[in-house]
Short mmCIF file of C-alpha atoms in Angstrom, two decimals:
data_model
loop_
_atom_site.label_atom_id
_atom_site.label_comp_id
_atom_site.label_asym_id
_atom_site.label_seq_id
_atom_site.Cartn_x
_atom_site.Cartn_y
_atom_site.Cartn_z
CA MET A 18 38.32 -20.63 -2.21
CA LYS A 19 39.96 -17.93 -4.34
CA LYS A 20 39.76 -20.09 -7.45
CA ILE A 21 36.08 -20.80 -6.78
CA LEU A 22 35.25 -17.09 -6.39
CA CYS A 23 37.17 -16.28 -9.55
CA PHE A 24 35.25 -18.99 -11.41
CA ILE A 25 31.92 -17.60 -10.15
CA LEU A 26 32.85 -14.07 -11.23
CA THR A 27 33.84 -15.33 -14.68
CA LEU A 28 30.48 -17.07 -15.09
CA CYS A 29 28.69 -13.89 -14.03
CA ILE A 30 30.53 -11.96 -16.75
CA MET A 31 29.84 -14.55 -19.43
CA MET A 32 26.15 -15.17 -18.87
CA SER A 33 23.14 -12.86 -19.22
CA ILE A 34 19.39 -13.42 -19.72
CA PHE A 35 15.89 -12.62 -18.35
CA VAL A 36 14.45 -14.15 -16.05
CA CYS A 37 11.37 -14.18 -14.02
CA PRO A 38 12.20 -12.98 -9.62
CA SER A 39 17.49 -14.58 -7.10
CA PHE A 40 16.29 -13.79 -3.78
CA ALA A 41 17.84 -12.17 -0.73
CA GLU A 42 20.02 -14.48 1.25
CA GLU A 43 22.93 -13.89 3.61
CA VAL A 44 26.28 -15.60 3.49
CA LYS A 45 26.83 -16.42 7.14
CA THR A 46 30.05 -15.93 9.01
CA GLU A 47 30.36 -16.98 12.62
CA GLU A 48 29.01 -13.72 14.01
CA ASN A 49 28.32 -11.36 11.13
CA PRO A 50 26.62 -11.87 7.77
CA VAL A 51 28.60 -11.05 4.65
CA LYS A 52 26.16 -9.61 2.13
CA HIS A 53 26.36 -9.57 -1.64
CA GLY A 54 24.81 -6.70 -3.52
CA THR A 55 25.02 -5.11 -6.93
CA GLU A 56 25.37 -1.52 -8.10
CA VAL A 57 23.68 -1.03 -11.46
CA TYR A 58 24.56 1.85 -13.79
CA VAL A 59 22.07 2.61 -16.57
CA LYS A 60 22.58 4.94 -19.53
CA GLY A 61 20.46 5.63 -22.57
CA LYS A 62 18.35 8.16 -24.47
CA ILE A 63 14.62 8.04 -25.06
CA ASP A 64 13.07 10.05 -27.88
CA ASN A 65 11.19 12.81 -26.08
CA ALA A 66 11.24 15.47 -28.78
CA ASP A 67 7.52 16.12 -28.43
CA GLY A 68 7.75 16.21 -24.64
CA LYS A 69 5.09 13.53 -24.15
CA TYR A 70 7.22 11.64 -21.63
CA THR A 71 8.34 14.64 -19.59
CA GLY A 72 7.61 13.95 -15.92
CA LYS A 73 6.57 10.36 -16.66
CA MET A 74 8.05 7.60 -14.53
CA LEU A 75 10.61 5.35 -16.17
CA ASN A 76 10.54 1.99 -14.39
CA ILE A 77 13.81 0.09 -14.44
CA LYS A 78 13.70 -3.55 -13.35
CA PHE A 79 16.91 -5.41 -12.60
CA MET A 80 16.61 -9.17 -12.38
CA ALA A 81 19.24 -11.68 -11.34
CA ASN A 82 18.79 -15.43 -11.24
CA GLU A 83 20.77 -18.52 -10.45
CA TYR A 84 20.51 -22.20 -11.02
CA ASP A 85 22.66 -25.30 -10.87
CA ALA A 86 22.12 -29.01 -11.24
CA ASP A 87 19.74 -29.10 -8.29
CA ILE A 88 17.59 -25.98 -8.48
CA VAL A 89 15.41 -24.00 -10.84
CA PRO A 90 16.17 -20.26 -11.02
CA LYS A 91 15.64 -18.09 -7.99
CA THR A 92 15.30 -14.50 -9.06
CA THR A 93 15.56 -11.15 -7.33
CA TYR A 94 13.63 -8.24 -8.78
CA GLU A 95 14.72 -4.71 -8.00
CA THR A 96 12.68 -1.88 -9.48
CA LEU A 97 13.52 1.80 -9.60
CA SER A 98 11.22 4.58 -10.78
CA TYR A 99 12.97 7.51 -12.46
CA LYS A 100 11.24 10.70 -13.59
CA LEU A 101 12.22 11.56 -17.16
CA ASP A 102 13.03 15.17 -18.06
CA GLU A 103 12.61 16.94 -21.40
CA THR A 104 16.00 15.74 -22.72
CA GLY A 105 15.03 12.08 -22.51
CA VAL A 106 18.48 11.26 -21.13
CA VAL A 107 18.70 8.18 -18.93
CA ASP A 108 21.80 8.30 -16.73
CA PHE A 109 21.71 7.09 -13.13
CA LYS A 110 22.61 4.23 -10.84
CA PHE A 111 20.80 2.22 -8.21
CA ARG A 112 21.57 -0.52 -5.74
CA CYS A 113 20.30 -4.08 -5.42
CA ASP A 114 21.40 -5.32 -2.02
CA ASP A 115 21.41 -8.72 -0.37
CA ILE A 116 21.67 -10.73 -3.58
CA THR A 117 23.69 -13.90 -3.30
CA PHE A 118 24.47 -16.60 -5.81
CA ASP A 119 24.74 -19.70 -3.68
CA LYS A 120 25.59 -23.13 -5.20
CA ILE A 121 25.86 -21.32 -8.47
CA GLY A 122 26.10 -23.05 -11.81
CA GLN A 123 25.19 -20.07 -13.98
CA CYS A 124 24.50 -16.48 -13.04
CA ASN A 125 22.23 -14.55 -15.39
CA ARG A 126 21.10 -10.97 -15.15
CA ARG A 127 18.87 -8.72 -17.19
CA VAL A 128 17.44 -5.21 -17.15
CA TYR A 129 14.04 -4.07 -18.42
CA ALA A 130 12.73 -0.54 -18.85
CA GLU A 131 9.10 0.56 -19.14
CA LEU A 132 7.81 4.08 -19.67
CA ASP A 133 4.13 4.95 -19.47
CA GLY A 134 3.21 1.34 -20.21
CA VAL A 135 5.60 1.06 -23.18
CA ASP A 136 8.62 -1.25 -23.26
CA VAL A 137 11.62 1.03 -23.90
CA THR A 138 14.39 -1.43 -23.03
CA SER A 139 15.91 -1.04 -26.49
CA SER A 140 16.55 2.66 -25.69
CA LEU A 141 19.12 1.73 -23.04
CA GLU A 142 22.60 2.12 -24.50
CA SER A 143 24.55 0.51 -21.67
CA VAL A 144 23.90 -1.30 -18.44
CA THR A 145 26.82 -1.99 -16.13
CA ALA A 146 26.87 -3.81 -12.81
CA LYS A 147 29.42 -3.96 -9.99
CA ASP A 148 29.39 -6.88 -7.61
CA LEU A 149 29.68 -5.89 -3.96
CA TYR A 150 30.52 -8.00 -0.95
CA TYR A 151 30.34 -6.20 2.35
CA ILE A 152 30.29 -6.69 6.07
CA GLU A 153 29.06 -4.29 8.77
CA ILE A 154 30.68 -4.27 12.20
CA PRO A 155 29.40 -2.28 15.23
CA PHE A 156 32.03 0.30 16.14
CA GLU A 157 33.10 1.75 19.47
CA ASN A 158 36.03 4.10 19.89
CA ASN A 159 38.22 1.91 22.09
CA GLU A 160 41.22 -0.30 21.44
CA GLU A 161 39.49 -3.55 22.42
CA THR A 162 36.70 -3.07 19.87
CA LYS A 163 39.14 -1.95 17.18
CA THR A 164 41.27 -5.04 17.72
CA LYS A 165 38.21 -7.32 17.40
CA ILE A 166 37.17 -5.56 14.21
CA ILE A 167 40.63 -6.00 12.71
CA GLU A 168 40.55 -9.73 13.43
CA LYS A 169 37.14 -10.10 11.81
CA PHE A 170 38.26 -8.18 8.76
CA LYS A 171 41.25 -10.48 8.34
CA ALA A 172 38.91 -13.40 7.65
CA PHE A 173 36.84 -11.23 5.31
CA PHE A 174 39.94 -10.33 3.27
CA ASP A 175 40.97 -13.95 2.97
CA GLU A 176 37.61 -14.98 1.50
CA TYR A 177 36.35 -11.96 -0.43
CA SER A 178 39.25 -9.79 -1.57
CA TYR A 179 40.67 -11.96 -4.32
CA GLY A 180 40.78 -10.04 -7.58
CA ARG A 181 38.74 -7.18 -6.15
CA THR A 182 39.21 -3.64 -5.01
CA VAL A 183 38.57 -3.29 -1.28
CA TYR A 184 37.13 -0.27 0.48
CA LEU A 185 36.58 0.70 4.09
CA LYS A 186 33.55 2.82 4.83
CA ALA A 187 32.86 4.46 8.18
CA ALA A 188 29.30 5.42 9.08
CA ASP A 189 28.48 5.80 5.39
CA THR A 190 30.34 9.11 5.37
CA SER A 191 33.97 8.45 4.48
CA ARG A 192 35.09 5.92 1.90
CA ILE A 193 38.78 5.07 1.97
CA LYS A 194 40.46 3.04 -0.74
CA ILE A 195 42.71 0.49 0.98
CA SER A 196 44.51 -1.35 -1.79
CA LEU A 197 44.38 -2.43 -5.41
CA GLN A 198 46.82 -5.22 -4.76
CA ASN A 199 46.30 -8.75 -3.55
CA LEU A 200 45.71 -8.03 0.12
CA LYS A 201 47.76 -9.79 2.75
CA PHE A 202 46.28 -7.72 5.56
CA SER A 203 49.41 -5.90 6.57
CA SER A 204 49.34 -2.59 8.36
CA SER A 205 47.15 -0.50 6.03
CA LEU A 206 43.72 -1.57 7.25
CA SER A 207 44.87 -1.83 10.85
CA VAL A 208 46.15 1.75 10.78
CA LYS A 209 42.95 3.08 9.21
CA ILE A 210 40.77 1.47 11.87
CA LYS A 211 43.02 2.67 14.70
CA GLU A 212 42.84 6.21 13.30
CA MET A 213 39.06 6.28 13.56
CA ASN A 214 38.25 8.49 16.52
CA ASP A 215 34.99 10.08 15.43
CA GLU A 216 32.41 9.55 18.16
CA LYS A 217 29.60 9.69 15.57
CA ILE A 218 30.75 6.46 13.93
CA LYS A 219 28.33 3.68 14.88
CA TYR A 220 29.67 0.98 12.59
CA VAL A 221 32.24 0.35 9.88
CA ARG A 222 31.60 -1.35 6.60
CA LEU A 223 34.13 -3.16 4.47
CA TYR A 224 33.47 -3.56 0.75
CA ALA A 225 34.97 -6.01 -1.70
CA VAL A 226 33.99 -4.65 -5.12
CA GLY A 227 34.11 -6.82 -8.22
CA GLU A 228 35.16 -5.59 -11.64
CA ASN A 229 32.49 -4.09 -13.89
CA VAL A 230 30.17 -6.66 -15.39
CA LYS A 231 28.40 -5.48 -18.53
CA ILE A 232 24.87 -6.75 -18.99
CA PRO A 233 23.82 -6.77 -22.66
CA VAL A 234 20.32 -5.56 -23.37
CA VAL A 235 18.34 -8.39 -24.97
CA LYS A 236 15.25 -7.30 -26.89
CA GLU A 237 13.53 -10.64 -27.44
CA ARG A 238 13.47 -14.13 -25.97
CA SER A 239 11.75 -17.35 -26.81
CA VAL A 240 8.56 -17.95 -24.83
CA ALA A 241 7.10 -21.08 -23.24
CA VAL A 242 3.41 -21.19 -22.32
CA TRP A 243 2.22 -23.80 -19.82
CA LYS A 244 -1.28 -25.04 -20.78
CA LEU A 245 -2.57 -27.06 -17.82
CA ASP A 246 -5.94 -28.72 -18.42
CA ASP A 247 -9.00 -29.86 -16.47
CA LEU A 248 -9.34 -27.70 -13.37
CA GLN A 249 -12.68 -28.49 -11.69
CA MET A 250 -14.26 -29.11 -8.28
CA PRO A 251 -13.30 -32.76 -7.48
CA ASN A 252 -10.62 -33.02 -4.78
CA SER A 253 -8.15 -34.80 -7.07
CA ALA A 254 -8.20 -31.90 -9.52
CA ILE A 255 -7.84 -29.25 -6.81
CA ARG A 256 -4.92 -31.14 -5.23
CA GLY A 257 -3.19 -31.53 -8.59
CA PHE A 258 -3.51 -27.88 -9.53
CA GLU A 259 -2.33 -26.88 -6.08
CA LYS A 260 0.84 -28.91 -6.75
CA ALA A 261 1.26 -27.08 -10.05
CA TYR A 262 0.68 -23.67 -8.46
CA ASN A 263 3.10 -24.34 -5.61
CA TYR A 264 5.80 -25.67 -7.92
CA PHE A 265 5.71 -22.92 -10.52
CA SER A 266 5.00 -19.94 -8.25
CA GLN A 267 8.03 -20.59 -6.03
CA TYR A 268 10.22 -19.81 -9.05
CA GLY A 269 8.25 -16.86 -10.35
CA ILE A 270 6.79 -18.88 -13.24
CA LYS A 271 3.11 -18.45 -14.12
CA ALA A 272 0.88 -20.86 -16.01
CA GLY A 273 -2.59 -21.06 -17.53
CA PHE A 274 -5.18 -23.30 -15.83
CA GLY A 275 -7.99 -24.60 -18.09
CA ILE A 276 -11.26 -24.73 -16.15
CA ILE A 277 -14.24 -27.06 -16.84
CA MET A 278 -17.49 -25.57 -15.58
CA HIS A 279 -20.14 -28.30 -15.22
CA SER A 280 -18.87 -29.47 -11.81
CA PHE A 281 -19.45 -26.00 -10.36
CA ASP A 282 -23.16 -26.46 -11.13
CA GLU A 283 -23.24 -30.05 -9.91
CA TYR A 284 -21.55 -29.57 -6.53
CA GLY A 285 -24.65 -27.96 -5.09
CA ASP A 286 -24.27 -25.20 -2.54
CA LEU A 287 -20.91 -23.54 -3.22
CA THR A 288 -21.09 -21.63 0.06
CA THR A 289 -20.52 -24.73 2.18
CA GLU A 290 -17.23 -24.65 4.07
CA GLU A 291 -15.61 -27.30 1.85
CA ASN A 292 -16.75 -25.83 -1.46
CA LYS A 293 -15.98 -22.26 -0.43
CA ALA A 294 -12.44 -23.32 0.49
CA LYS A 295 -11.97 -24.65 -3.05
CA ILE A 296 -13.31 -21.46 -4.63
CA ASP A 297 -11.09 -19.36 -2.36
CA LYS A 298 -8.08 -21.45 -3.38
CA ILE A 299 -8.73 -20.87 -7.08
CA ASN A 300 -9.13 -17.13 -6.39
CA SER A 301 -5.78 -17.16 -4.59
CA TRP A 302 -4.18 -18.65 -7.72
CA ILE A 303 -5.69 -15.84 -9.77
CA ASP A 304 -4.32 -13.32 -7.26
CA GLY A 305 -0.92 -15.02 -7.70
CA GLY A 306 -0.92 -14.08 -11.40
CA PHE A 307 -1.99 -17.40 -12.91
CA GLU A 308 -4.52 -17.30 -15.74
CA ILE A 309 -7.80 -19.20 -15.71
CA TRP A 310 -8.84 -20.04 -19.28
CA TYR A 311 -12.08 -21.61 -20.52
CA HIS A 312 -11.90 -25.36 -21.22
CA GLY A 313 -15.54 -26.03 -22.03
CA TYR A 314 -18.65 -26.80 -20.02
CA TRP A 315 -19.02 -30.59 -20.20
CA HIS A 316 -15.65 -31.99 -21.41
CA ASN A 317 -17.55 -35.24 -21.88
CA LYS A 318 -17.26 -37.91 -24.58
CA ASN A 319 -20.56 -39.56 -23.60
CA THR A 320 -23.58 -39.38 -25.88
CA ASP A 321 -27.08 -38.05 -25.34
CA GLU A 322 -30.38 -39.81 -26.05
CA ASN A 323 -29.91 -39.21 -29.77
CA GLY A 324 -26.49 -40.84 -29.80
CA GLU A 325 -24.67 -37.55 -30.25
CA ARG A 326 -21.67 -36.68 -28.13
CA ILE A 327 -22.64 -34.23 -25.42
CA GLU A 328 -19.99 -31.68 -26.38
CA ASN A 329 -17.87 -31.86 -29.52
CA PHE A 330 -16.47 -28.55 -30.67
CA GLY A 331 -14.99 -30.31 -33.68
CA SER A 332 -18.36 -31.13 -35.24
CA ASP A 333 -21.28 -29.62 -33.27
CA SER A 334 -23.57 -27.09 -34.92
CA LEU A 335 -23.12 -23.38 -34.33
CA GLU A 336 -26.28 -23.31 -32.23
CA LYS A 337 -25.11 -26.16 -29.99
CA GLN A 338 -21.61 -24.74 -29.57
CA GLU A 339 -22.99 -21.32 -28.64
CA LYS A 340 -25.33 -22.92 -26.11
CA ASN A 341 -22.56 -24.93 -24.40
CA LEU A 342 -20.19 -21.98 -24.38
CA LYS A 343 -22.82 -19.73 -22.83
CA MET A 344 -23.63 -22.24 -20.08
CA GLY A 345 -20.00 -22.28 -18.98
CA ILE A 346 -19.55 -18.51 -19.19
CA ASP A 347 -22.72 -17.89 -17.16
CA THR A 348 -21.62 -20.34 -14.45
CA PHE A 349 -18.15 -18.84 -14.33
CA LYS A 350 -19.50 -15.31 -13.92
CA ARG A 351 -21.67 -16.52 -11.04
CA VAL A 352 -18.82 -18.28 -9.24
CA PHE A 353 -15.98 -15.85 -10.11
CA PRO A 354 -17.67 -12.46 -10.61
CA ASN A 355 -14.43 -10.47 -10.37
CA TYR A 356 -12.51 -12.27 -13.12
CA THR A 357 -12.98 -12.42 -16.90
CA MET A 358 -11.67 -15.33 -18.97
CA LYS A 359 -9.89 -14.23 -22.13
CA SER A 360 -8.52 -17.52 -23.54
CA PHE A 361 -10.19 -20.72 -24.71
CA GLY A 362 -8.99 -24.26 -25.38
CA ALA A 363 -11.50 -26.94 -26.38
CA PRO A 364 -11.89 -30.33 -24.67
CA TYR A 365 -9.63 -32.91 -26.39
CA ASN A 366 -8.36 -29.97 -28.52
CA SER A 367 -11.20 -30.79 -30.94
CA THR A 368 -12.15 -27.61 -32.83
CA CYS A 369 -13.33 -26.31 -36.17
CA LYS A 370 -14.11 -23.03 -37.91
CA VAL A 371 -17.58 -23.04 -36.33
CA THR A 372 -15.96 -22.94 -32.86
CA ALA A 373 -14.16 -19.71 -33.70
CA GLU A 374 -17.43 -18.25 -35.01
CA ALA A 375 -19.31 -19.32 -31.87
CA LEU A 376 -16.63 -17.76 -29.64
CA LYS A 377 -16.75 -14.49 -31.57
CA LYS A 378 -20.55 -14.29 -31.30
CA GLY A 379 -21.04 -15.54 -27.75
CA CYS A 380 -17.74 -14.88 -25.93
CA PRO A 381 -16.53 -11.41 -27.00
CA ASP A 382 -14.02 -11.19 -24.14
CA ILE A 383 -12.02 -14.16 -25.48
CA ASN A 384 -9.23 -13.03 -27.80
CA THR A 385 -6.89 -16.03 -27.55
CA VAL A 386 -7.43 -19.67 -28.52
CA LEU A 387 -5.26 -22.74 -27.91
CA PHE A 388 -4.51 -25.55 -30.34
CA PHE A 389 -6.79 -24.35 -33.17
CA ASN A 390 -5.91 -24.60 -36.86
CA ASP A 391 -4.71 -21.20 -38.06
CA SER A 392 -7.11 -21.36 -41.02
CA ASP A 393 -10.07 -21.70 -38.64
CA VAL A 394 -9.41 -18.33 -37.00
CA GLU A 395 -8.62 -16.27 -40.10
CA GLU A 396 -12.10 -14.73 -40.19
CA SER A 397 -12.72 -14.55 -36.43
CA GLY A 398 -9.37 -12.82 -35.77
CA HIS A 399 -8.56 -14.84 -32.64
CA PHE A 400 -4.92 -15.12 -31.62
CA ASN A 401 -3.94 -18.80 -31.86
CA ILE A 402 -1.22 -20.52 -29.80
CA ASP A 403 -0.48 -23.93 -31.28
CA ASN A 404 3.26 -24.67 -31.58
CA SER A 405 3.03 -27.59 -29.19
CA VAL A 406 5.87 -29.54 -27.60
CA SER A 407 4.62 -32.94 -26.34
CA ILE A 408 5.49 -33.89 -22.77
CA GLU A 409 2.95 -36.62 -21.89
CA SER A 410 2.76 -40.32 -22.74
CA LYS A 411 -0.91 -40.02 -21.77
CA ALA A 412 -2.92 -37.43 -19.83
CA GLY A 413 -1.24 -36.79 -16.48
CA ASP A 414 1.82 -38.98 -17.18
CA GLU A 415 4.92 -36.91 -17.95
CA ASP A 416 7.55 -38.29 -20.35
CA PHE A 417 10.94 -36.55 -20.52
CA GLU A 418 12.12 -38.55 -23.54
CA LYS A 419 9.02 -37.48 -25.43
CA PHE A 420 9.76 -33.87 -24.50
CA GLU A 421 13.37 -34.16 -25.72
CA SER A 422 12.24 -35.64 -29.04
CA SER A 423 9.48 -33.07 -29.58
CA PHE A 424 11.55 -30.08 -28.44
CA LYS A 425 14.48 -30.94 -30.69
CA SER A 426 12.98 -29.39 -33.83
CA LYS A 427 11.38 -26.46 -31.99
CA LYS A 428 14.27 -25.24 -29.85
CA GLY A 429 14.52 -21.46 -30.01
CA LYS A 430 10.89 -21.05 -31.12
CA ASP A 431 7.92 -19.97 -29.01
CA ILE A 432 6.20 -23.09 -27.69
CA ILE A 433 3.20 -24.29 -25.69
CA LEU A 434 3.28 -27.31 -23.36
CA GLN A 435 0.14 -29.18 -22.36
CA SER A 436 -0.26 -31.27 -19.22
CA HIS A 437 -2.90 -32.46 -16.72
CA PRO A 438 -1.92 -31.75 -13.09
CA TRP A 439 -4.71 -33.94 -11.67
CA GLY A 440 -2.55 -36.92 -12.62
CA TRP A 441 0.76 -35.69 -11.25
CA ASP A 442 2.65 -37.71 -8.66
CA ASP A 443 6.20 -37.11 -7.38
CA LYS A 444 7.75 -38.71 -10.47
CA ASP A 445 5.71 -36.50 -12.76
CA LEU A 446 6.82 -33.40 -10.85
CA GLU A 447 10.44 -34.53 -11.26
CA VAL A 448 9.91 -34.63 -15.03
CA ILE A 449 8.23 -31.20 -14.99
CA ASP A 450 11.25 -29.95 -13.03
CA LYS A 451 13.70 -31.39 -15.59
CA ILE A 452 11.73 -29.84 -18.46
CA THR A 453 11.68 -26.46 -16.73
CA LYS A 454 15.45 -26.55 -16.20
CA VAL A 455 16.03 -27.32 -19.87
CA LEU A 456 13.87 -24.37 -20.90
CA VAL A 457 15.64 -22.07 -18.45
CA ALA A 458 19.02 -23.18 -19.80
CA GLU A 459 17.73 -22.37 -23.31
CA ASP A 460 16.79 -18.84 -22.13
CA TYR A 461 13.01 -19.26 -22.34
CA ALA A 462 10.65 -16.82 -20.69
CA PHE A 463 7.43 -18.24 -19.21
CA MET A 464 4.06 -16.60 -19.84
CA THR A 465 0.39 -17.35 -19.43
CA PRO A 466 -1.66 -17.50 -22.67
CA GLN A 467 -2.95 -13.97 -22.14
CA GLU A 468 0.49 -12.59 -21.27
CA TYR A 469 1.80 -14.14 -24.49
CA TYR A 470 -1.03 -12.58 -26.47
CA GLU A 471 -0.22 -9.13 -25.07
CA TYR A 472 3.52 -9.67 -25.57
CA CYS A 473 3.01 -10.56 -29.23
CA GLN A 474 0.79 -7.52 -29.82
CA LYS A 475 3.68 -5.29 -28.71
CA ARG A 476 6.34 -7.37 -30.45
CA ASN A 477 4.53 -7.28 -33.78
CA LYS A 478 3.98 -3.52 -33.83
#
């Protein structure tokens, strides 16, 4: 057990990244939970010579995640708001309790700082963390209770004191250093407990404190954007996107869902119980932080009476593209009046310069486009995300070997991954899971298209 704990601590020291929210979990003993927390010490200096930040709240976010061969990262977020004074000095500590790293393969932690909407993480000069293991025992001032406490602490020492400094704390008022040595539970702790005669003591707490773990401040990470196509009203699509939402959201990952609008006009009365349930579900995904982006009105390769394809953003006239775009936007505003789409990806990823012009004229809220040619958006000024990594053998069928081959030349670069959740079965989800774990291991952050747009605006300043 001691070797295992030492190995875990070593990994914690060696690894550090972002992540997106390890979560609270207790390590169970027979009667009392042993909890694992972290004390975080933050120091730095923010330029406040003109006093513009005085009194503003500096938000510090500490994130810890874990993963091994079987799980995608679980992450705990802990946020502290700190009022900055005129000196701009950042020097304080805060606690993140109840964090455990169970079945750990790699432990990664990261700190972010934001001040008045501005990322000021680079202003932090040092971030230090101390691992804490502790156990709380109800205390009564009698020999029987003291003897029971001593016996329970013996087991605690055996499992959690290796290589750590151990403290005894009574009622959060007195903190007594017990030993710096490898504890064999001799007389020292027993004497301290037996000497406790303060009637105000309601419990005692034993700490095992790990050595300082420095967390480097990382300014930038590679980004992965999930582009998930073809959200619409049919049950198969709703079920597929619900799978995607449930999978990604449980790990704090957000994705972009591309919505096709014609079915919302064709399903008749959207206030029926069945249709309203679907609309409510999509709204719940929006509330969960996922982005809904515009994926066209028809998304249809069929032809009209003149033999022309119903919707082809790669070759349609400006007038026709504007008309189709407007139909979808109008329907969306009717069905989702409280949300504005800001990204667009064309059906079949078929686009041209005219598409960018039509978007600029008829869809002023859209600032981001997906899978365009960069030359087509030079005049329109749209932000284009197009560094694609292939993960499908065909729409809805995930292919891990294809991902490995495509990702090989793009590792370390910002990427976008396209898939179609309406076609996902259990095997496809397994592939999505494997891809996600690879990207986590490569220190990728996950963003929606709009989050990536906003991130790049700040990064490029």
